[in-house]
Amino acid sequence: GWTSVCGDGEDGGGTCSRGASGGGAIQSPDKLVRTAPVRDNGEDGEEEEEEHLPAGQHLLIDIKNVDGNFLNSEPRLAKAMVDVVSESGLTLLSYHCHSLKPMGVSCVGVLLESHISFHTWPEEGVITLDVYTCGAKPLVPAMPLIKDKFAVSMEPITDDEVVEEPIVLWSHRLRGFRDHGGGGGPAKANSPKDPLASDL
């Protein structure tokens, strides 16, 4: 494993730099971030690795009616991203967030499994995210967590104001190529041989 030390860059963006270390749990963006070591489950002491096929899953999420202050807060958004990655059992290698002018934030996190990224429009109360992962671990079960961390309700200006609840739209797609024993064409969602069919 290795560590990423996260902090503020000269332009106000959050960055992580890579260094050597042992494995462990991902922490908050302003602290040491440690990745998990390779699993060693073999009785003979050899590392066990899952098969790495040229395939993955893509989760696209659009959320509106989100609190504008949250959507313009680089530290809060970075923490939400790190929390989603950590609590989903994914591995964050590095990330970079950049506050835009006059407002808005863009972030991208590089994962061992691939990536997570998002962009915000605070005045419109909108955030769009995408998560792509390789491997057979289902990605859709992370949706409630993503909603919990990013669908932050707007604060009413007056006591009697009624604010709209966040609306979450999302789609999930299998990507790449999987070996079905016949040449490795694109995955078919309804195929019983598709290891991710149960995720749809």
JSON list of C-alpha atoms in Angstrom, two decimals:
[
{"chain": "A", "resi": 1, "resn": "GLY", "atom": "CA", "xyz": [0.00, 0.00, 0.00]},
{"chain": "A", "resi": 2, "resn": "TRP", "atom": "CA", "xyz": [0.94, 3.66, -0.05]},
{"chain": "A", "resi": 3, "resn": "THR", "atom": "CA", "xyz": [-0.25, 6.95, 1.34]},
{"chain": "A", "resi": 4, "resn": "SER", "atom": "CA", "xyz": [-1.56, 10.15, -0.17]},
{"chain": "A", "resi": 5, "resn": "VAL", "atom": "CA", "xyz": [-1.09, 13.34, 1.81]},
{"chain": "A", "resi": 6, "resn": "CYS", "atom": "CA", "xyz": [-3.97, 15.66, 1.00]},
{"chain": "A", "resi": 7, "resn": "GLY", "atom": "CA", "xyz": [-4.00, 19.42, 1.37]},
{"chain": "A", "resi": 8, "resn": "ASP", "atom": "CA", "xyz": [-4.72, 22.74, -0.28]},
{"chain": "A", "resi": 9, "resn": "GLY", "atom": "CA", "xyz": [-2.91, 23.64, -3.49]},
{"chain": "A", "resi": 10, "resn": "GLU", "atom": "CA", "xyz": [-1.67, 27.11, -4.41]},
{"chain": "A", "resi": 11, "resn": "ASP", "atom": "CA", "xyz": [-4.73, 27.70, -6.59]},
{"chain": "A", "resi": 12, "resn": "GLY", "atom": "CA", "xyz": [-7.14, 26.65, -3.85]},
{"chain": "A", "resi": 13, "resn": "GLY", "atom": "CA", "xyz": [-7.66, 23.13, -5.16]},
{"chain": "A", "resi": 14, "resn": "GLY", "atom": "CA", "xyz": [-7.32, 20.04, -3.01]},
{"chain": "A", "resi": 15, "resn": "THR", "atom": "CA", "xyz": [-4.60, 17.63, -4.07]},
{"chain": "A", "resi": 16, "resn": "CYS", "atom": "CA", "xyz": [-3.10, 14.38, -2.91]},
{"chain": "A", "resi": 17, "resn": "SER", "atom": "CA", "xyz": [0.52, 13.34, -3.36]},
{"chain": "A", "resi": 18, "resn": "ARG", "atom": "CA", "xyz": [1.71, 9.76, -3.44]},
{"chain": "A", "resi": 19, "resn": "GLY", "atom": "CA", "xyz": [4.20, 8.11, -1.07]},
{"chain": "A", "resi": 20, "resn": "ALA", "atom": "CA", "xyz": [5.09, 4.68, 0.32]},
{"chain": "A", "resi": 21, "resn": "SER", "atom": "CA", "xyz": [3.24, 3.20, 3.28]},
{"chain": "A", "resi": 22, "resn": "GLY", "atom": "CA", "xyz": [1.35, 0.22, 4.67]},
{"chain": "A", "resi": 23, "resn": "GLY", "atom": "CA", "xyz": [-2.34, -0.36, 4.01]},
{"chain": "A", "resi": 24, "resn": "GLY", "atom": "CA", "xyz": [-5.27, 0.90, 6.00]},
{"chain": "A", "resi": 25, "resn": "ALA", "atom": "CA", "xyz": [-8.52, 2.80, 5.82]},
{"chain": "A", "resi": 26, "resn": "ILE", "atom": "CA", "xyz": [-9.15, 5.98, 3.88]},
{"chain": "A", "resi": 27, "resn": "GLN", "atom": "CA", "xyz": [-9.53, 8.99, 6.16]},
{"chain": "A", "resi": 28, "resn": "SER", "atom": "CA", "xyz": [-10.78, 12.55, 5.70]},
{"chain": "A", "resi": 29, "resn": "PRO", "atom": "CA", "xyz": [-9.41, 14.70, 2.84]},
{"chain": "A", "resi": 30, "resn": "ASP", "atom": "CA", "xyz": [-7.24, 16.86, 5.11]},
{"chain": "A", "resi": 31, "resn": "LYS", "atom": "CA", "xyz": [-5.56, 13.87, 6.73]},
{"chain": "A", "resi": 32, "resn": "LEU", "atom": "CA", "xyz": [-3.41, 10.96, 5.70]},
{"chain": "A", "resi": 33, "resn": "VAL", "atom": "CA", "xyz": [-5.12, 8.74, 3.16]},
{"chain": "A", "resi": 34, "resn": "ARG", "atom": "CA", "xyz": [-4.04, 5.12, 3.25]},
{"chain": "A", "resi": 35, "resn": "THR", "atom": "CA", "xyz": [-4.95, 2.50, 0.71]},
{"chain": "A", "resi": 36, "resn": "ALA", "atom": "CA", "xyz": [-5.83, -1.08, 1.46]},
{"chain": "A", "resi": 37, "resn": "PRO", "atom": "CA", "xyz": [-3.10, -3.70, 0.90]},
{"chain": "A", "resi": 38, "resn": "VAL", "atom": "CA", "xyz": [-3.52, -6.55, -1.57]},
{"chain": "A", "resi": 39, "resn": "ARG", "atom": "CA", "xyz": [-5.51, -9.37, 0.01]},
{"chain": "A", "resi": 40, "resn": "ASP", "atom": "CA", "xyz": [-3.54, -12.43, 1.08]},
{"chain": "A", "resi": 41, "resn": "ASN", "atom": "CA", "xyz": [-6.04, -15.24, 1.51]},
{"chain": "A", "resi": 42, "resn": "GLY", "atom": "CA", "xyz": [-4.02, -18.15, 0.19]},
{"chain": "A", "resi": 43, "resn": "GLU", "atom": "CA", "xyz": [-3.05, -20.92, 2.59]},
{"chain": "A", "resi": 44, "resn": "ASP", "atom": "CA", "xyz": [0.41, -21.07, 1.02]},
{"chain": "A", "resi": 45, "resn": "GLY", "atom": "CA", "xyz": [0.92, -17.34, 1.59]},
{"chain": "A", "resi": 46, "resn": "GLU", "atom": "CA", "xyz": [0.52, -16.36, -2.07]},
{"chain": "A", "resi": 47, "resn": "GLU", "atom": "CA", "xyz": [-1.56, -13.34, -2.98]},
{"chain": "A", "resi": 48, "resn": "GLU", "atom": "CA", "xyz": [-4.95, -14.07, -4.46]},
{"chain": "A", "resi": 49, "resn": "GLU", "atom": "CA", "xyz": [-6.02, -11.75, -7.27]},
{"chain": "A", "resi": 50, "resn": "GLU", "atom": "CA", "xyz": [-9.35, -11.54, -9.06]},
{"chain": "A", "resi": 51, "resn": "GLU", "atom": "CA", "xyz": [-9.38, -11.81, -12.83]},
{"chain": "A", "resi": 52, "resn": "HIS", "atom": "CA", "xyz": [-9.01, -8.40, -14.48]},
{"chain": "A", "resi": 53, "resn": "LEU", "atom": "CA", "xyz": [-11.17, -8.34, -17.60]},
{"chain": "A", "resi": 54, "resn": "PRO", "atom": "CA", "xyz": [-11.35, -5.30, -19.90]},
{"chain": "A", "resi": 55, "resn": "ALA", "atom": "CA", "xyz": [-14.77, -4.46, -18.51]},
{"chain": "A", "resi": 56, "resn": "GLY", "atom": "CA", "xyz": [-16.44, -2.34, -15.88]},
{"chain": "A", "resi": 57, "resn": "GLN", "atom": "CA", "xyz": [-19.56, -0.51, -14.69]},
{"chain": "A", "resi": 58, "resn": "HIS", "atom": "CA", "xyz": [-20.55, 3.10, -15.19]},
{"chain": "A", "resi": 59, "resn": "LEU", "atom": "CA", "xyz": [-22.89, 4.91, -12.80]},
{"chain": "A", "resi": 60, "resn": "LEU", "atom": "CA", "xyz": [-24.17, 8.34, -13.87]},
{"chain": "A", "resi": 61, "resn": "ILE", "atom": "CA", "xyz": [-26.00, 10.50, -11.31]},
{"chain": "A", "resi": 62, "resn": "ASP", "atom": "CA", "xyz": [-27.77, 13.86, -11.71]},
{"chain": "A", "resi": 63, "resn": "ILE", "atom": "CA", "xyz": [-29.14, 15.61, -8.60]},
{"chain": "A", "resi": 64, "resn": "LYS", "atom": "CA", "xyz": [-31.10, 18.88, -8.43]},
{"chain": "A", "resi": 65, "resn": "ASN", "atom": "CA", "xyz": [-32.59, 20.98, -5.60]},
{"chain": "A", "resi": 66, "resn": "VAL", "atom": "CA", "xyz": [-29.30, 20.65, -3.72]},
{"chain": "A", "resi": 67, "resn": "ASP", "atom": "CA", "xyz": [-28.15, 23.27, -1.20]},
{"chain": "A", "resi": 68, "resn": "GLY", "atom": "CA", "xyz": [-26.12, 25.94, -3.02]},
{"chain": "A", "resi": 69, "resn": "ASN", "atom": "CA", "xyz": [-23.70, 26.52, -0.13]},
{"chain": "A", "resi": 70, "resn": "PHE", "atom": "CA", "xyz": [-22.83, 22.83, -0.12]},
{"chain": "A", "resi": 71, "resn": "LEU", "atom": "CA", "xyz": [-22.34, 22.84, -3.90]},
{"chain": "A", "resi": 72, "resn": "ASN", "atom": "CA", "xyz": [-19.93, 25.78, -3.64]},
{"chain": "A", "resi": 73, "resn": "SER", "atom": "CA", "xyz": [-17.91, 24.36, -0.74]},
{"chain": "A", "resi": 74, "resn": "GLU", "atom": "CA", "xyz": [-14.81, 22.57, -1.99]},
{"chain": "A", "resi": 75, "resn": "PRO", "atom": "CA", "xyz": [-13.93, 21.08, 1.46]},
{"chain": "A", "resi": 76, "resn": "ARG", "atom": "CA", "xyz": [-17.44, 19.71, 2.05]},
{"chain": "A", "resi": 77, "resn": "LEU", "atom": "CA", "xyz": [-17.66, 18.24, -1.44]},
{"chain": "A", "resi": 78, "resn": "ALA", "atom": "CA", "xyz": [-14.20, 16.67, -1.18]},
{"chain": "A", "resi": 79, "resn": "LYS", "atom": "CA", "xyz": [-15.15, 15.09, 2.15]},
{"chain": "A", "resi": 80, "resn": "ALA", "atom": "CA", "xyz": [-18.37, 13.72, 0.65]},
{"chain": "A", "resi": 81, "resn": "MET", "atom": "CA", "xyz": [-16.40, 12.17, -2.21]},
{"chain": "A", "resi": 82, "resn": "VAL", "atom": "CA", "xyz": [-13.81, 10.61, 0.09]},
{"chain": "A", "resi": 83, "resn": "ASP", "atom": "CA", "xyz": [-16.57, 9.28, 2.37]},
{"chain": "A", "resi": 84, "resn": "VAL", "atom": "CA", "xyz": [-18.42, 7.69, -0.57]},
{"chain": "A", "resi": 85, "resn": "VAL", "atom": "CA", "xyz": [-15.25, 6.01, -1.79]},
{"chain": "A", "resi": 86, "resn": "SER", "atom": "CA", "xyz": [-14.25, 4.77, 1.67]},
{"chain": "A", "resi": 87, "resn": "GLU", "atom": "CA", "xyz": [-17.68, 3.55, 2.74]},
{"chain": "A", "resi": 88, "resn": "SER", "atom": "CA", "xyz": [-18.22, 1.82, -0.62]},
{"chain": "A", "resi": 89, "resn": "GLY", "atom": "CA", "xyz": [-15.08, -0.27, -0.11]},
{"chain": "A", "resi": 90, "resn": "LEU", "atom": "CA", "xyz": [-13.27, 1.37, -3.02]},
{"chain": "A", "resi": 91, "resn": "THR", "atom": "CA", "xyz": [-9.66, 2.59, -2.95]},
{"chain": "A", "resi": 92, "resn": "LEU", "atom": "CA", "xyz": [-8.80, 6.26, -3.44]},
{"chain": "A", "resi": 93, "resn": "LEU", "atom": "CA", "xyz": [-5.36, 6.80, -4.98]},
{"chain": "A", "resi": 94, "resn": "SER", "atom": "CA", "xyz": [-5.51, 10.59, -5.40]},
{"chain": "A", "resi": 95, "resn": "TYR", "atom": "CA", "xyz": [-7.97, 13.41, -5.98]},
{"chain": "A", "resi": 96, "resn": "HIS", "atom": "CA", "xyz": [-8.08, 17.00, -7.13]},
{"chain": "A", "resi": 97, "resn": "CYS", "atom": "CA", "xyz": [-10.81, 19.57, -6.56]},
{"chain": "A", "resi": 98, "resn": "HIS", "atom": "CA", "xyz": [-10.91, 23.04, -8.07]},
{"chain": "A", "resi": 99, "resn": "SER", "atom": "CA", "xyz": [-13.16, 25.95, -7.08]},
{"chain": "A", "resi": 100, "resn": "LEU", "atom": "CA", "xyz": [-14.44, 27.76, -10.16]},
{"chain": "A", "resi": 101, "resn": "LYS", "atom": "CA", "xyz": [-15.19, 31.48, -10.70]},
{"chain": "A", "resi": 102, "resn": "PRO", "atom": "CA", "xyz": [-17.66, 32.92, -9.97]},
{"chain": "A", "resi": 103, "resn": "MET", "atom": "CA", "xyz": [-18.87, 29.72, -8.33]},
{"chain": "A", "resi": 104, "resn": "GLY", "atom": "CA", "xyz": [-19.00, 25.96, -8.69]},
{"chain": "A", "resi": 105, "resn": "VAL", "atom": "CA", "xyz": [-16.59, 23.10, -7.98]},
{"chain": "A", "resi": 106, "resn": "SER", "atom": "CA", "xyz": [-15.15, 20.34, -10.15]},
{"chain": "A", "resi": 107, "resn": "CYS", "atom": "CA", "xyz": [-13.53, 17.27, -8.61]},
{"chain": "A", "resi": 108, "resn": "VAL", "atom": "CA", "xyz": [-12.01, 14.04, -9.87]},
{"chain": "A", "resi": 109, "resn": "GLY", "atom": "CA", "xyz": [-10.79, 11.14, -7.80]},
{"chain": "A", "resi": 110, "resn": "VAL", "atom": "CA", "xyz": [-8.52, 8.45, -9.22]},
{"chain": "A", "resi": 111, "resn": "LEU", "atom": "CA", "xyz": [-9.48, 5.05, -7.84]},
{"chain": "A", "resi": 112, "resn": "LEU", "atom": "CA", "xyz": [-7.60, 1.79, -7.88]},
{"chain": "A", "resi": 113, "resn": "GLU", "atom": "CA", "xyz": [-10.79, 0.56, -9.56]},
{"chain": "A", "resi": 114, "resn": "SER", "atom": "CA", "xyz": [-10.97, 3.58, -11.99]},
{"chain": "A", "resi": 115, "resn": "HIS", "atom": "CA", "xyz": [-12.47, 7.00, -11.15]},
{"chain": "A", "resi": 116, "resn": "ILE", "atom": "CA", "xyz": [-15.15, 9.20, -9.56]},
{"chain": "A", "resi": 117, "resn": "SER", "atom": "CA", "xyz": [-15.85, 12.77, -10.71]},
{"chain": "A", "resi": 118, "resn": "PHE", "atom": "CA", "xyz": [-18.43, 15.54, -10.42]},
{"chain": "A", "resi": 119, "resn": "HIS", "atom": "CA", "xyz": [-19.25, 19.15, -11.29]},
{"chain": "A", "resi": 120, "resn": "THR", "atom": "CA", "xyz": [-21.59, 21.54, -9.47]},
{"chain": "A", "resi": 121, "resn": "TRP", "atom": "CA", "xyz": [-23.86, 24.47, -10.41]},
{"chain": "A", "resi": 122, "resn": "PRO", "atom": "CA", "xyz": [-24.64, 26.12, -7.04]},
{"chain": "A", "resi": 123, "resn": "GLU", "atom": "CA", "xyz": [-27.06, 28.75, -8.39]},
{"chain": "A", "resi": 124, "resn": "GLU", "atom": "CA", "xyz": [-29.14, 26.06, -10.09]},
{"chain": "A", "resi": 125, "resn": "GLY", "atom": "CA", "xyz": [-28.78, 23.62, -7.19]},
{"chain": "A", "resi": 126, "resn": "VAL", "atom": "CA", "xyz": [-27.42, 20.92, -9.50]},
{"chain": "A", "resi": 127, "resn": "ILE", "atom": "CA", "xyz": [-24.58, 18.40, -9.27]},
{"chain": "A", "resi": 128, "resn": "THR", "atom": "CA", "xyz": [-23.71, 15.74, -11.85]},
{"chain": "A", "resi": 129, "resn": "LEU", "atom": "CA", "xyz": [-21.50, 12.79, -10.92]},
{"chain": "A", "resi": 130, "resn": "ASP", "atom": "CA", "xyz": [-20.06, 9.73, -12.57]},
{"chain": "A", "resi": 131, "resn": "VAL", "atom": "CA", "xyz": [-18.43, 6.67, -11.06]},
{"chain": "A", "resi": 132, "resn": "TYR", "atom": "CA", "xyz": [-16.65, 4.03, -13.12]},
{"chain": "A", "resi": 133, "resn": "THR", "atom": "CA", "xyz": [-15.21, 0.85, -11.65]},
{"chain": "A", "resi": 134, "resn": "CYS", "atom": "CA", "xyz": [-13.57, -2.28, -13.00]},
{"chain": "A", "resi": 135, "resn": "GLY", "atom": "CA", "xyz": [-14.08, -5.67, -11.43]},
{"chain": "A", "resi": 136, "resn": "ALA", "atom": "CA", "xyz": [-17.10, -7.73, -10.45]},
{"chain": "A", "resi": 137, "resn": "LYS", "atom": "CA", "xyz": [-18.13, -5.84, -7.28]},
{"chain": "A", "resi": 138, "resn": "PRO", "atom": "CA", "xyz": [-21.67, -4.43, -7.76]},
{"chain": "A", "resi": 139, "resn": "LEU", "atom": "CA", "xyz": [-21.76, -0.65, -8.04]},
{"chain": "A", "resi": 140, "resn": "VAL", "atom": "CA", "xyz": [-25.49, 0.05, -7.78]},
{"chain": "A", "resi": 141, "resn": "PRO", "atom": "CA", "xyz": [-25.57, -0.67, -4.01]},
{"chain": "A", "resi": 142, "resn": "ALA", "atom": "CA", "xyz": [-23.50, 2.52, -3.56]},
{"chain": "A", "resi": 143, "resn": "MET", "atom": "CA", "xyz": [-26.44, 4.66, -4.77]},
{"chain": "A", "resi": 144, "resn": "PRO", "atom": "CA", "xyz": [-28.07, 5.19, -1.32]},
{"chain": "A", "resi": 145, "resn": "LEU", "atom": "CA", "xyz": [-24.69, 6.29, 0.02]},
{"chain": "A", "resi": 146, "resn": "ILE", "atom": "CA", "xyz": [-24.13, 8.71, -2.87]},
{"chain": "A", "resi": 147, "resn": "LYS", "atom": "CA", "xyz": [-27.62, 10.14, -2.32]},
{"chain": "A", "resi": 148, "resn": "ASP", "atom": "CA", "xyz": [-26.99, 10.50, 1.41]},
{"chain": "A", "resi": 149, "resn": "LYS", "atom": "CA", "xyz": [-23.68, 12.35, 0.92]},
{"chain": "A", "resi": 150, "resn": "PHE", "atom": "CA", "xyz": [-24.53, 14.55, -2.07]},
{"chain": "A", "resi": 151, "resn": "ALA", "atom": "CA", "xyz": [-28.33, 15.13, -2.08]},
{"chain": "A", "resi": 152, "resn": "VAL", "atom": "CA", "xyz": [-28.13, 17.81, 0.62]},
{"chain": "A", "resi": 153, "resn": "SER", "atom": "CA", "xyz": [-31.44, 19.64, 1.02]},
{"chain": "A", "resi": 154, "resn": "MET", "atom": "CA", "xyz": [-31.64, 23.39, 0.55]},
{"chain": "A", "resi": 155, "resn": "GLU", "atom": "CA", "xyz": [-32.02, 25.54, 3.66]},
{"chain": "A", "resi": 156, "resn": "PRO", "atom": "CA", "xyz": [-35.25, 27.57, 3.82]},
{"chain": "A", "resi": 157, "resn": "ILE", "atom": "CA", "xyz": [-34.73, 31.34, 3.94]},
{"chain": "A", "resi": 158, "resn": "THR", "atom": "CA", "xyz": [-37.81, 31.92, 6.09]},
{"chain": "A", "resi": 159, "resn": "ASP", "atom": "CA", "xyz": [-39.55, 29.70, 8.64]},
{"chain": "A", "resi": 160, "resn": "ASP", "atom": "CA", "xyz": [-42.62, 29.28, 6.46]},
{"chain": "A", "resi": 161, "resn": "GLU", "atom": "CA", "xyz": [-40.77, 28.65, 3.19]},
{"chain": "A", "resi": 162, "resn": "VAL", "atom": "CA", "xyz": [-41.26, 25.21, 1.69]},
{"chain": "A", "resi": 163, "resn": "VAL", "atom": "CA", "xyz": [-38.18, 23.95, -0.14]},
{"chain": "A", "resi": 164, "resn": "GLU", "atom": "CA", "xyz": [-38.21, 21.20, -2.75]},
{"chain": "A", "resi": 165, "resn": "GLU", "atom": "CA", "xyz": [-36.57, 17.93, -1.84]},
{"chain": "A", "resi": 166, "resn": "PRO", "atom": "CA", "xyz": [-33.55, 16.84, -3.92]},
{"chain": "A", "resi": 167, "resn": "ILE", "atom": "CA", "xyz": [-34.40, 14.86, -7.04]},
{"chain": "A", "resi": 168, "resn": "VAL", "atom": "CA", "xyz": [-31.98, 12.10, -8.02]},
{"chain": "A", "resi": 169, "resn": "LEU", "atom": "CA", "xyz": [-31.79, 10.66, -11.53]},
{"chain": "A", "resi": 170, "resn": "TRP", "atom": "CA", "xyz": [-29.31, 7.88, -12.28]},
{"chain": "A", "resi": 171, "resn": "SER", "atom": "CA", "xyz": [-28.39, 5.23, -14.79]},
{"chain": "A", "resi": 172, "resn": "HIS", "atom": "CA", "xyz": [-26.13, 2.20, -14.65]},
{"chain": "A", "resi": 173, "resn": "ARG", "atom": "CA", "xyz": [-24.42, 0.51, -17.55]},
{"chain": "A", "resi": 174, "resn": "LEU", "atom": "CA", "xyz": [-22.06, -2.40, -18.06]},
{"chain": "A", "resi": 175, "resn": "ARG", "atom": "CA", "xyz": [-19.05, -1.39, -20.12]},
{"chain": "A", "resi": 176, "resn": "GLY", "atom": "CA", "xyz": [-16.22, -3.13, -21.95]},
{"chain": "A", "resi": 177, "resn": "PHE", "atom": "CA", "xyz": [-15.83, -6.78, -22.86]},
{"chain": "A", "resi": 178, "resn": "ARG", "atom": "CA", "xyz": [-16.35, -9.97, -20.88]},
{"chain": "A", "resi": 179, "resn": "ASP", "atom": "CA", "xyz": [-15.37, -13.53, -21.70]},
{"chain": "A", "resi": 180, "resn": "HIS", "atom": "CA", "xyz": [-18.47, -15.64, -22.20]},
{"chain": "A", "resi": 181, "resn": "GLY", "atom": "CA", "xyz": [-16.49, -18.54, -23.56]},
{"chain": "A", "resi": 182, "resn": "GLY", "atom": "CA", "xyz": [-16.97, -17.45, -27.14]},
{"chain": "A", "resi": 183, "resn": "GLY", "atom": "CA", "xyz": [-14.61, -14.68, -28.06]},
{"chain": "A", "resi": 184, "resn": "GLY", "atom": "CA", "xyz": [-15.38, -12.00, -25.46]},
{"chain": "A", "resi": 185, "resn": "GLY", "atom": "CA", "xyz": [-17.99, -9.75, -27.06]},
{"chain": "A", "resi": 186, "resn": "PRO", "atom": "CA", "xyz": [-19.75, -6.96, -25.19]},
{"chain": "A", "resi": 187, "resn": "ALA", "atom": "CA", "xyz": [-21.70, -7.91, -22.09]},
{"chain": "A", "resi": 188, "resn": "LYS", "atom": "CA", "xyz": [-25.40, -8.66, -22.48]},
{"chain": "A", "resi": 189, "resn": "ALA", "atom": "CA", "xyz": [-27.45, -7.55, -19.51]},
{"chain": "A", "resi": 190, "resn": "ASN", "atom": "CA", "xyz": [-29.86, -10.50, -19.73]},
{"chain": "A", "resi": 191, "resn": "SER", "atom": "CA", "xyz": [-27.21, -13.15, -20.21]},
{"chain": "A", "resi": 192, "resn": "PRO", "atom": "CA", "xyz": [-27.10, -15.67, -17.31]},
{"chain": "A", "resi": 193, "resn": "LYS", "atom": "CA", "xyz": [-23.33, -15.83, -17.86]},
{"chain": "A", "resi": 194, "resn": "ASP", "atom": "CA", "xyz": [-22.97, -12.14, -17.16]},
{"chain": "A", "resi": 195, "resn": "PRO", "atom": "CA", "xyz": [-21.45, -11.88, -13.64]},
{"chain": "A", "resi": 196, "resn": "LEU", "atom": "CA", "xyz": [-23.05, -8.45, -13.15]},
{"chain": "A", "resi": 197, "resn": "ALA", "atom": "CA", "xyz": [-26.56, -9.23, -14.39]},
{"chain": "A", "resi": 198, "resn": "SER", "atom": "CA", "xyz": [-27.87, -9.39, -10.82]},
{"chain": "A", "resi": 199, "resn": "ASP", "atom": "CA", "xyz": [-26.74, -5.77, -10.35]},
{"chain": "A", "resi": 200, "resn": "LEU", "atom": "CA", "xyz": [-29.29, -4.42, -12.83]}
]
